[in-house]
PDB file of C-alpha atoms in Angstrom:
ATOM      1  CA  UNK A   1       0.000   0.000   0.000  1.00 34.00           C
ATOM      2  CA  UNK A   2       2.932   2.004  -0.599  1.00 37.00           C
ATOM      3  CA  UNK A   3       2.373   3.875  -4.145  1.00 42.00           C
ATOM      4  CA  UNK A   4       2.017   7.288  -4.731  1.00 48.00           C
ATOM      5  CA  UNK A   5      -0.766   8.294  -1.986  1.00 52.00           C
ATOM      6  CA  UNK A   6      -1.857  11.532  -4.068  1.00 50.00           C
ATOM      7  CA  UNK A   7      -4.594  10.432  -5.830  1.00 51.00           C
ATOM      8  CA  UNK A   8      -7.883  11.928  -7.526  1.00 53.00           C
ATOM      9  CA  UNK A   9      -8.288  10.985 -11.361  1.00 50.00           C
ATOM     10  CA  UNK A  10     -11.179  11.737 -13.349  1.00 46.00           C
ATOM     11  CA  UNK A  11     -12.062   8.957 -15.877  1.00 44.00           C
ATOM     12  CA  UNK A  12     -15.045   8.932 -17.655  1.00 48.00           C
ATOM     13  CA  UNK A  13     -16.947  11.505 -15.285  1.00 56.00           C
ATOM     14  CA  UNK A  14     -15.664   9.223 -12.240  1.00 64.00           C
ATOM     15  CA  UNK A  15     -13.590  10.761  -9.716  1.00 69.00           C
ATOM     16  CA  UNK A  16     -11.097   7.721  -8.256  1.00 76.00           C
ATOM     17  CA  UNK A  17     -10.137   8.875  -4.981  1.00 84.00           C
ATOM     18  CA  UNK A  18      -8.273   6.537  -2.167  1.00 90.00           C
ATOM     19  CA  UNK A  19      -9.968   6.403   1.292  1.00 96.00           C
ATOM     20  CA  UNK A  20      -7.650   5.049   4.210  1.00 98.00           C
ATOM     21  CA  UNK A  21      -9.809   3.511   7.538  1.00 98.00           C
ATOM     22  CA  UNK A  22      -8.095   4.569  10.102  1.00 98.00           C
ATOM     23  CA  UNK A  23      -9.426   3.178  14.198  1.00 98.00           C
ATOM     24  CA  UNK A  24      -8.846   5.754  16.360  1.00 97.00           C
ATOM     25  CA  UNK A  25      -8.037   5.859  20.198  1.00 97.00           C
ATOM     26  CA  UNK A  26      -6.204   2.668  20.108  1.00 97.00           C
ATOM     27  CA  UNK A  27      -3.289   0.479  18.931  1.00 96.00           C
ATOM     28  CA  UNK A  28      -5.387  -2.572  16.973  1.00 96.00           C
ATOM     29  CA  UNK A  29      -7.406  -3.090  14.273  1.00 97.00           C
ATOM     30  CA  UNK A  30     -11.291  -3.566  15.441  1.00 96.00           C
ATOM     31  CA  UNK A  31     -11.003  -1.024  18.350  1.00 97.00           C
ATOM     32  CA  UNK A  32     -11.210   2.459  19.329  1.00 97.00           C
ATOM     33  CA  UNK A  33     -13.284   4.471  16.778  1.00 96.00           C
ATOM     34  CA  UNK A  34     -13.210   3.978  12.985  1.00 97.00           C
ATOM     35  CA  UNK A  35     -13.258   6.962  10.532  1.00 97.00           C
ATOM     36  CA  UNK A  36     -12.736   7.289   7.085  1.00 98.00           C
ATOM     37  CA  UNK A  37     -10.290   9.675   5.296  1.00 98.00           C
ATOM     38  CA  UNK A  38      -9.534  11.074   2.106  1.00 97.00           C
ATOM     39  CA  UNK A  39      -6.669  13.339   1.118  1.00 95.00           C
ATOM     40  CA  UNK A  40      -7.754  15.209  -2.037  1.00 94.00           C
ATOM     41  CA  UNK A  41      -6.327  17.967  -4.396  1.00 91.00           C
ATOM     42  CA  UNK A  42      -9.519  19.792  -4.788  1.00 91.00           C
ATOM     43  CA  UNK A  43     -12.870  19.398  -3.332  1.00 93.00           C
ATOM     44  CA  UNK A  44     -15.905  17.349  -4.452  1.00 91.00           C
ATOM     45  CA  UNK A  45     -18.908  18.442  -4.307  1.00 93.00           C
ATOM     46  CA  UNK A  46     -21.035  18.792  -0.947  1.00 95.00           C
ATOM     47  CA  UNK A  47     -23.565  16.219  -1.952  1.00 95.00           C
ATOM     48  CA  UNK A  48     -21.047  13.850  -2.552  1.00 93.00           C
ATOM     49  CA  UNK A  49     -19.112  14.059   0.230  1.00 95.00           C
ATOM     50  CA  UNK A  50     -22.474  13.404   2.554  1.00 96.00           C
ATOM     51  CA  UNK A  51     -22.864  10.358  -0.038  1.00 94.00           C
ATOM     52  CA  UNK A  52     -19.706   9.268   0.912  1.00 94.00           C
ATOM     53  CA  UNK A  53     -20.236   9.326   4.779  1.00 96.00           C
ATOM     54  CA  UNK A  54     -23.768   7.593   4.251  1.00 96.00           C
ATOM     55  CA  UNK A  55     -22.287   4.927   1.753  1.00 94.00           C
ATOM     56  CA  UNK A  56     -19.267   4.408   4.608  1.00 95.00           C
ATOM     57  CA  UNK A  57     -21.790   4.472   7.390  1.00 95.00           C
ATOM     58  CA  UNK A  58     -18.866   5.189   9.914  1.00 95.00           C
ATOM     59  CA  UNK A  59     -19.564   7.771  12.600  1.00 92.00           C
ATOM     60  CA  UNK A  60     -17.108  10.048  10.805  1.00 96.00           C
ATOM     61  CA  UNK A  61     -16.035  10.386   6.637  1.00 97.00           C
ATOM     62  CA  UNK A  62     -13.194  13.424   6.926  1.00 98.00           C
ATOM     63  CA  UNK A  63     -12.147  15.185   3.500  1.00 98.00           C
ATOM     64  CA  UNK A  64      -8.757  17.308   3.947  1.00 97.00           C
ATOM     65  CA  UNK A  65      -7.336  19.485   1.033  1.00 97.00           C
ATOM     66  CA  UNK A  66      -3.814  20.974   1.478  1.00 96.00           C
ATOM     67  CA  UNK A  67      -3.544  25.465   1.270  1.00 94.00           C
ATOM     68  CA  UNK A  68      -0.604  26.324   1.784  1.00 94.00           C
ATOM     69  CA  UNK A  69       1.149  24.978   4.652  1.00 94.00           C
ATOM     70  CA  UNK A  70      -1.655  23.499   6.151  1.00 97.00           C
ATOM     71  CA  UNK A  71      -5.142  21.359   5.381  1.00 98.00           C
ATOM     72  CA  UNK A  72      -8.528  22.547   5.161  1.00 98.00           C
ATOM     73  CA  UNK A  73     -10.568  19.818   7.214  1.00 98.00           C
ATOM     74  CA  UNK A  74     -14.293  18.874   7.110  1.00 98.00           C
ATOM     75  CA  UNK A  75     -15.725  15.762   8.645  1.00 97.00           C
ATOM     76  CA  UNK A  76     -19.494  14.655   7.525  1.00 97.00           C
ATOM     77  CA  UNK A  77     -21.620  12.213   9.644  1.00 95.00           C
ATOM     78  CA  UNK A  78     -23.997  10.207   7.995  1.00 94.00           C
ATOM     79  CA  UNK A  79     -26.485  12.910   9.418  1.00 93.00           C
ATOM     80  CA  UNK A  80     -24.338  15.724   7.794  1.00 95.00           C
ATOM     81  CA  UNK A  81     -21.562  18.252   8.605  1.00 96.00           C
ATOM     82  CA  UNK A  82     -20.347  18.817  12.081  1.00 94.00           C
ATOM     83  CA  UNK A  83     -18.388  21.762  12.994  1.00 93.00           C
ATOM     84  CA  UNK A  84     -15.793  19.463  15.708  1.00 93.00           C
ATOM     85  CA  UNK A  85     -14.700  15.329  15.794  1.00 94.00           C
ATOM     86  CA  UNK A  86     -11.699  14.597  17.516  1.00 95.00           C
ATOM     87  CA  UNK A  87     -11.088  10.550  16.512  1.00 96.00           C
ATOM     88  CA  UNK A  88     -11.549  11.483  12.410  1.00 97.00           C
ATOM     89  CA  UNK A  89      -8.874  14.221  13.026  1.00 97.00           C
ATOM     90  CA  UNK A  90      -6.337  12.394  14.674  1.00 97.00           C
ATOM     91  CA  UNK A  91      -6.834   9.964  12.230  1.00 98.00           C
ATOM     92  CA  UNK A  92      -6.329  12.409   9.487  1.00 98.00           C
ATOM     93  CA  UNK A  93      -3.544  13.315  11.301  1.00 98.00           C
ATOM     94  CA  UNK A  94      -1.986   9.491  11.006  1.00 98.00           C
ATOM     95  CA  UNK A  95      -2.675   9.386   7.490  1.00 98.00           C
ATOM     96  CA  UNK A  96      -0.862  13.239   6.596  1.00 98.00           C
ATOM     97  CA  UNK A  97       1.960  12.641   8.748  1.00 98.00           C
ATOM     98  CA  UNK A  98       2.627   8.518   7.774  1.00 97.00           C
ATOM     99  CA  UNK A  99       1.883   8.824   4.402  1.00 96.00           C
ATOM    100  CA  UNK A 100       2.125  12.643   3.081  1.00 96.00           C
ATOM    101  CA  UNK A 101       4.238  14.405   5.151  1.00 96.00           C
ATOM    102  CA  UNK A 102       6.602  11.709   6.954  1.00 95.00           C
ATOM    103  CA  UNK A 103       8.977  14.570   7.637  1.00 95.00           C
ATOM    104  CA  UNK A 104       7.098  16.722   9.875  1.00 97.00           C
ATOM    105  CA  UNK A 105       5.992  16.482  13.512  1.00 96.00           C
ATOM    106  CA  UNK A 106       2.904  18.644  13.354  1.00 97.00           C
ATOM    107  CA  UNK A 107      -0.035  18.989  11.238  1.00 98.00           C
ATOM    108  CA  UNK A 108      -2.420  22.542  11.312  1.00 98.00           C
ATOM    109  CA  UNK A 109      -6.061  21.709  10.213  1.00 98.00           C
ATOM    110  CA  UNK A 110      -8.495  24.969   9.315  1.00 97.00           C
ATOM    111  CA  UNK A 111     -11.873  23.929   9.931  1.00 97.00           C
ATOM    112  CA  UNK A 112     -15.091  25.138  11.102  1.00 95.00           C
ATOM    113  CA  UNK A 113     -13.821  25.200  14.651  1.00 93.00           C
ATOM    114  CA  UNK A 114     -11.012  27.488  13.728  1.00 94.00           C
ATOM    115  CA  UNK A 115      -7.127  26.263  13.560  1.00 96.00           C
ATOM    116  CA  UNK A 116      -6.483  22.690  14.687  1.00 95.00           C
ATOM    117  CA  UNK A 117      -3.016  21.688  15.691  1.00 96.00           C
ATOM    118  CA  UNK A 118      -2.019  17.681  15.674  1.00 97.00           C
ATOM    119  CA  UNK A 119       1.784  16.916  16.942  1.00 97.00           C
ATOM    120  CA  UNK A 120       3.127  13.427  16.609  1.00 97.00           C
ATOM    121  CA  UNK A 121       4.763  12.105  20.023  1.00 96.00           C
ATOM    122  CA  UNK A 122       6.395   8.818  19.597  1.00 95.00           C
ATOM    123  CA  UNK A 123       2.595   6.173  19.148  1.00 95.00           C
ATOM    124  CA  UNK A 124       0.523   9.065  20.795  1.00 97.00           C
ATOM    125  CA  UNK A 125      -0.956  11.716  18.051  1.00 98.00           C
ATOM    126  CA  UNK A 126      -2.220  15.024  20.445  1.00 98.00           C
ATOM    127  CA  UNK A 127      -4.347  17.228  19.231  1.00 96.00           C
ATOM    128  CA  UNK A 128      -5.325  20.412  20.466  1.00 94.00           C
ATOM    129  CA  UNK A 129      -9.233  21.782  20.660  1.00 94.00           C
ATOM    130  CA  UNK A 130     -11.223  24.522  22.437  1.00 94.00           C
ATOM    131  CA  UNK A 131     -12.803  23.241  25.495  1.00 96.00           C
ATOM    132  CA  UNK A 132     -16.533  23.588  25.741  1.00 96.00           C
ATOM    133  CA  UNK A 133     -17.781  25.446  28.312  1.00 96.00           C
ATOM    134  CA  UNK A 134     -20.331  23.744  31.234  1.00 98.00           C
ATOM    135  CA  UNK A 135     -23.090  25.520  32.402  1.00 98.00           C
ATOM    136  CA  UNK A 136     -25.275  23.411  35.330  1.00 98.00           C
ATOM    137  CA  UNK A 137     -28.355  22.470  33.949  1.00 98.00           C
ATOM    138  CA  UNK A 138     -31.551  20.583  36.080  1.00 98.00           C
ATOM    139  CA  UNK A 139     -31.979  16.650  35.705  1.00 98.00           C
ATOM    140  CA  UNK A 140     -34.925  16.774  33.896  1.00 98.00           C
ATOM    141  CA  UNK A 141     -37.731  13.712  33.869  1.00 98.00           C
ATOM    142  CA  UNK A 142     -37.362  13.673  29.977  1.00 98.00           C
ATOM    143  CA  UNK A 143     -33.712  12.812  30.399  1.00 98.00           C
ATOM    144  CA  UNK A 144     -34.060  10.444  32.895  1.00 98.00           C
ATOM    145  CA  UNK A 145     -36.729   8.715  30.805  1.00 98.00           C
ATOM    146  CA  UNK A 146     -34.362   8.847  27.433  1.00 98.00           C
ATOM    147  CA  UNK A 147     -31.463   7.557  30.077  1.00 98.00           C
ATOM    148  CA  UNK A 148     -32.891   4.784  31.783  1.00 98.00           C
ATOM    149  CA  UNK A 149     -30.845   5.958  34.957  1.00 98.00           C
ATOM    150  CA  UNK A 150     -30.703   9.207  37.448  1.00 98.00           C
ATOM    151  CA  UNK A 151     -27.805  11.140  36.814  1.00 98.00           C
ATOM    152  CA  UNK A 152     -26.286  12.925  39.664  1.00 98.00           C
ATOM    153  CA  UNK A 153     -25.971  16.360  37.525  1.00 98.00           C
ATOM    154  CA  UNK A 154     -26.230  17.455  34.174  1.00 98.00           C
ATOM    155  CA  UNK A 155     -24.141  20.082  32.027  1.00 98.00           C
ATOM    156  CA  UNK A 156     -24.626  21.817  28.360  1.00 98.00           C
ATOM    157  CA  UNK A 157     -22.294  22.583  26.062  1.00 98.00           C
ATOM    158  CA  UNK A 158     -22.781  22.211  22.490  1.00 96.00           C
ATOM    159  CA  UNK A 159     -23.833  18.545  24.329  1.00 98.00           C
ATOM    160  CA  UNK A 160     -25.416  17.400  27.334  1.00 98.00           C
ATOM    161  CA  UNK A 161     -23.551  15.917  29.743  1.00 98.00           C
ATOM    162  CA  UNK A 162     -25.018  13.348  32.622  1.00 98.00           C
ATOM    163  CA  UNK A 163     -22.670  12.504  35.208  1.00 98.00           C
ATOM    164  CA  UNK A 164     -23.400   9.929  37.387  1.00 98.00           C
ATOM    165  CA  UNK A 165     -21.802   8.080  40.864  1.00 97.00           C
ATOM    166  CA  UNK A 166     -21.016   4.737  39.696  1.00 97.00           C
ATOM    167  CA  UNK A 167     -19.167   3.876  36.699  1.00 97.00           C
ATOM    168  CA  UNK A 168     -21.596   0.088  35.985  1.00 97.00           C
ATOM    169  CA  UNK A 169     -24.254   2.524  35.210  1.00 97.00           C
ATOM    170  CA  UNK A 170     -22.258   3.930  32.290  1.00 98.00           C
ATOM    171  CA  UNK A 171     -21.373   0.304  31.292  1.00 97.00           C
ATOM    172  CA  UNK A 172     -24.930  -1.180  31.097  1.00 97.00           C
ATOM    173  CA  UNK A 173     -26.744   2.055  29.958  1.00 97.00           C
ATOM    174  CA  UNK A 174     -29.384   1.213  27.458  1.00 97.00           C
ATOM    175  CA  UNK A 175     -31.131   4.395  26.721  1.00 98.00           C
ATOM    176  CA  UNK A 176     -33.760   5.060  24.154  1.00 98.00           C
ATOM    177  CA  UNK A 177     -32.523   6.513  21.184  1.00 98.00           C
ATOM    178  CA  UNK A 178     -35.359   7.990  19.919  1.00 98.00           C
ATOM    179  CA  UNK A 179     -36.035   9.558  23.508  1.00 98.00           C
ATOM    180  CA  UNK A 180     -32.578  10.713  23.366  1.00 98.00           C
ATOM    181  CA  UNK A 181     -32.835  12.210  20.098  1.00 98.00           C
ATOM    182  CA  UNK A 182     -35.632  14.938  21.402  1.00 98.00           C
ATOM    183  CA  UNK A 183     -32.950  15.779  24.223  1.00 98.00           C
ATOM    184  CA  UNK A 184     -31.669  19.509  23.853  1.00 98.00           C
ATOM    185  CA  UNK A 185     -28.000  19.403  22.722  1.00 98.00           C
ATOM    186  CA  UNK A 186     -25.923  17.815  19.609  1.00 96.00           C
ATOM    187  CA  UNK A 187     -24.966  14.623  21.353  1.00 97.00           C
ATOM    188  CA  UNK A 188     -25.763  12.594  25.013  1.00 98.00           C
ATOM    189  CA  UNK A 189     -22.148  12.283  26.594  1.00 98.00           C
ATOM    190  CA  UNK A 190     -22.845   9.568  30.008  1.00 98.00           C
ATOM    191  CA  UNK A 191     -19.780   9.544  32.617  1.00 98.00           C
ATOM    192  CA  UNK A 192     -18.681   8.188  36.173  1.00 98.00           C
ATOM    193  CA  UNK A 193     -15.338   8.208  37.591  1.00 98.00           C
ATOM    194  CA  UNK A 194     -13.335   5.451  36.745  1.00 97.00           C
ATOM    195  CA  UNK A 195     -11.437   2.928  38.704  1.00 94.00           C
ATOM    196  CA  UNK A 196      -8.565   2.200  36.170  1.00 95.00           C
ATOM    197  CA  UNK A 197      -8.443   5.305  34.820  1.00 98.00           C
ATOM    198  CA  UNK A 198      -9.873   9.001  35.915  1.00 98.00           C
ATOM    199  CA  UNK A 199     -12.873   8.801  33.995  1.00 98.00           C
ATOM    200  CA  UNK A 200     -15.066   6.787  32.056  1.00 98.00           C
ATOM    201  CA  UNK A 201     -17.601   7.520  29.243  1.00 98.00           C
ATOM    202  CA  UNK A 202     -20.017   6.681  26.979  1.00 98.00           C
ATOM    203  CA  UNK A 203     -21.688   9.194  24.129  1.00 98.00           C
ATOM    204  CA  UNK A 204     -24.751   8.704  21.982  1.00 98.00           C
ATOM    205  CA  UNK A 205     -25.341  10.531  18.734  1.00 96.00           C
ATOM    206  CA  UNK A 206     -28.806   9.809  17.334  1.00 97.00           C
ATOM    207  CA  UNK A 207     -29.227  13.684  15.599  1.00 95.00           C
ATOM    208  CA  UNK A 208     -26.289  12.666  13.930  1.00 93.00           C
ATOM    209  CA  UNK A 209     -26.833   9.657  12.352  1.00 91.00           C
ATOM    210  CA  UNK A 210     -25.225   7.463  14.952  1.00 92.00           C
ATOM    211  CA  UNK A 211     -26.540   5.331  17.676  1.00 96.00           C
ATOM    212  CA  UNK A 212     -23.394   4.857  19.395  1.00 97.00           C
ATOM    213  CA  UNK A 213     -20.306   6.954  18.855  1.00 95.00           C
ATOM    214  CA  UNK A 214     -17.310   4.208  19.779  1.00 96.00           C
ATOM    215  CA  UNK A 215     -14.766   7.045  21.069  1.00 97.00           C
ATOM    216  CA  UNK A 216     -15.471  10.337  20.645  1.00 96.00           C
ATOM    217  CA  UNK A 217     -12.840  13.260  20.594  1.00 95.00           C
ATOM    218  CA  UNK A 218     -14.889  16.301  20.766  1.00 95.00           C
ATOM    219  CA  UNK A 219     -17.312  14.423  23.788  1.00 97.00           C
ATOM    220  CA  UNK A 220     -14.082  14.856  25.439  1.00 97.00           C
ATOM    221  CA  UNK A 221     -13.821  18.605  24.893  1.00 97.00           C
ATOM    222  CA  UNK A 222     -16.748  18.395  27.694  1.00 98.00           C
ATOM    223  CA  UNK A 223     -16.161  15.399  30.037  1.00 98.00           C
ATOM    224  CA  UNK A 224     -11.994  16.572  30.285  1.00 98.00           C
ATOM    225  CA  UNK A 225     -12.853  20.268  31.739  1.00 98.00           C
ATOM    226  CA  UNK A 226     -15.622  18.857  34.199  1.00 98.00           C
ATOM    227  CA  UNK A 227     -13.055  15.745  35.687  1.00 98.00           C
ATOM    228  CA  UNK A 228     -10.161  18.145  35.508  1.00 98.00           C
ATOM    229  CA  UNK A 229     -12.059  20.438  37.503  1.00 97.00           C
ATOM    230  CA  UNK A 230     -13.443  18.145  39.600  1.00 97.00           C
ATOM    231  CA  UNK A 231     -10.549  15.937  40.672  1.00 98.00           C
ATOM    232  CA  UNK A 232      -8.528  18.916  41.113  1.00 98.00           C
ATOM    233  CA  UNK A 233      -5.916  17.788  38.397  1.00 98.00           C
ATOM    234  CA  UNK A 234      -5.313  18.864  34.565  1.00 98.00           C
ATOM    235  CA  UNK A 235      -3.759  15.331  33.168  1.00 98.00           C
ATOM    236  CA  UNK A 236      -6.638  13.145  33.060  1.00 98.00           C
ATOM    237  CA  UNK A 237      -6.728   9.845  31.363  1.00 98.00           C
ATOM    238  CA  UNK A 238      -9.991   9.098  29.866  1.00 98.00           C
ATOM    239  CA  UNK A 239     -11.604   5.467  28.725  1.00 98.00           C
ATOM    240  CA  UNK A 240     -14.735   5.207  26.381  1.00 98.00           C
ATOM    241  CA  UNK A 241     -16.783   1.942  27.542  1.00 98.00           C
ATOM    242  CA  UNK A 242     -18.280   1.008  23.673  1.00 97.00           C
ATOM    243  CA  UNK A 243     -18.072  -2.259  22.664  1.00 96.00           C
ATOM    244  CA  UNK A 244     -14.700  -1.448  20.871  1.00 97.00           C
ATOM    245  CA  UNK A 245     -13.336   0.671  23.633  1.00 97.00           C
ATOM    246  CA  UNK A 246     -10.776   3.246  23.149  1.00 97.00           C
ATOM    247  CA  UNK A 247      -8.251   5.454  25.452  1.00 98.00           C
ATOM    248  CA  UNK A 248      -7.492   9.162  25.632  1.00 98.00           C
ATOM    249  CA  UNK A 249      -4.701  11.112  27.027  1.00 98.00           C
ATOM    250  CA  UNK A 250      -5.796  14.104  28.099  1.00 98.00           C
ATOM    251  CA  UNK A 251      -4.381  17.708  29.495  1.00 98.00           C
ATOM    252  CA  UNK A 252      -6.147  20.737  30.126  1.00 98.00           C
ATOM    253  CA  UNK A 253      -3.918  23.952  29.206  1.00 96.00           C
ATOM    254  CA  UNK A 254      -6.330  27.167  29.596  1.00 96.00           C
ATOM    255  CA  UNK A 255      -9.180  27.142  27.494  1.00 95.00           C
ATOM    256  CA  UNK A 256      -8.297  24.639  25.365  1.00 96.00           C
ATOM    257  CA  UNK A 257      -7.867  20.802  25.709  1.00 97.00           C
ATOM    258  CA  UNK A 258      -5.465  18.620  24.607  1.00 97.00           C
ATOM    259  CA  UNK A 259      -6.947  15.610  23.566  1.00 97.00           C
ATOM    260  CA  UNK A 260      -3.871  12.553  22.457  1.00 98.00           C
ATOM    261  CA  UNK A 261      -4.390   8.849  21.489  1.00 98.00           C
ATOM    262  CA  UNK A 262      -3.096   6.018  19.360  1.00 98.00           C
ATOM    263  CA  UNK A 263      -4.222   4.815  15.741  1.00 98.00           C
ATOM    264  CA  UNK A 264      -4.165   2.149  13.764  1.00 98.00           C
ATOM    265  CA  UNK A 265      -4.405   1.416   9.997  1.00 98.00           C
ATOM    266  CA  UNK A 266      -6.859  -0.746   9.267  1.00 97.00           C
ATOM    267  CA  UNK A 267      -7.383  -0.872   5.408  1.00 96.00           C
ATOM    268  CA  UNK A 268      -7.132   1.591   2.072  1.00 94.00           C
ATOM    269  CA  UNK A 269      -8.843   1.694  -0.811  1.00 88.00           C
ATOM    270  CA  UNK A 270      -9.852   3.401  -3.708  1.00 82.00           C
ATOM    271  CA  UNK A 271     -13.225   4.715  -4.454  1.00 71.00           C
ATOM    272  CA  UNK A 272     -14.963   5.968  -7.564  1.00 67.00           C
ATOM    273  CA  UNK A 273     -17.475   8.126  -7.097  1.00 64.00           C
ATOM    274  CA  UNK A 274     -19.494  10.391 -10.091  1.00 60.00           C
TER     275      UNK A 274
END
């Protein structure tokens, strides 16, 4: 898988690009969270890009186009364009910097969330995002029914947050989706703290087009700043409890967060779309 990476031929009205799968969070195949990426010369169309994410039907299809000395990033859900994901950029990240760029340590991403820096440190690939700020909200009856449990607080960002005392909660949460999906906020982030590491989480994404989101990045962006603030600390090392699991290494610095993890390649291929 080693040819020329730079690819995005037309032929007969068919644009050929190649799409790397990339699991984020983690160090093996079949884990952490899976996202799909394509490095491309120009842009395709907005319709086909959505296309693309649907057709994938991973929680995240990310399309990067170089300007300059950095890349202009979007990530689509099957339920459309979102302005943040952490997993699909640190796997874009992978793919620039072991395939594109093998000479540089550091990647800068433009995207809808302004500048987005990625550094490579040995395995670990830390990026660095705007934390979202928390404001208290009341534990509501509607959330409680869309839960299935009584969380001990709640907080909204551009999500809601639940916390909750005991971390078997977050592991056997159920909740219903389409109860969920009528809950203000973009996506349902569930946490406890943990025992093996600080914090444990799960997050649920039904607006977006996903039931379960395996690891999620920007969740993170909210659970870091409430258990950094919380256990009085600002390294905090977070696990996500989805069937494939995944680990973050995390650091608050100010108002941002930095959010670092491990990736793993898990198959390219080339596409051909009209």
């Amino acid at each position: 898988f080693c040819a020329e990476p730079k690819l995005q031929l037309i032929w007969n009205k068919y644009i050929i690009m190649r799409q790397y799968i990339i699991d984020a969070f983690t160090d093996k195949v079949f884990h952490g969270n899976p996202a799909a990426i394509c490095i491309l010369e120009q842009w395709p169309s907005g319709e086909l890009m959505l296309n693309m994410a649907v057709e994938n039907n991973l929680s995240e299809t990310a399309f990067a186009v170089k300007k300059g000395g950095s890349y202009h990033l979007r990530w689509f859900t099957p339920g459309g364009e979102i302005n943040l994901c952490g997993h699909a950029t640190l796997a874009c990240a992978y793919v620039i910097l072991n395939f594109y760029e093998k000479e540089a340590a550091k990647v800068v991403f433009q995207t809808l969330s302004g500048d987005l820096v990625a550094e490579r440190h040995g395995d670990l690939y830390e990026m660095d995002f705007p934390a979202y700020e928390l404001k208290p909200v009341p534990v509501t009856e509607q959330m409680i029914d869309a839960i299935g449990a009584i969380p001990r607080e709640a907080y909204m960002g551009r999500d809601l947050l639940c916390v909750f005392d005991d971390v078997k909660i977050i592991e056997h949460l159920n909740p219903d989706l389409s109860k969920v999906h009528a809950l203000n906020g973009l996506l349902l982030h569930v946490t406890a703290k943990g025992a093996e590491t600080d914090c444990v989480s799960r997050t649920f994404a039904p607006k977006c087009g996903v039931p379960e989101d395996a690891v999620c990045g920007s969740g993170h962006c909210h659970i870091i700043p409430y258990w950094a603030n919380r256990l009085g600390k600002d390294d905090i090392i977070g696990y996500q409890a989805s069937k494939r699991g995944g680990t973050l290494y995390c650091r608050m610095d100010g108002a941002r967060v930095k959010l670092a993890g491990k990736a793993a390649l898990c198959s390219i291929a080339e596409t051909q779309s009209k």
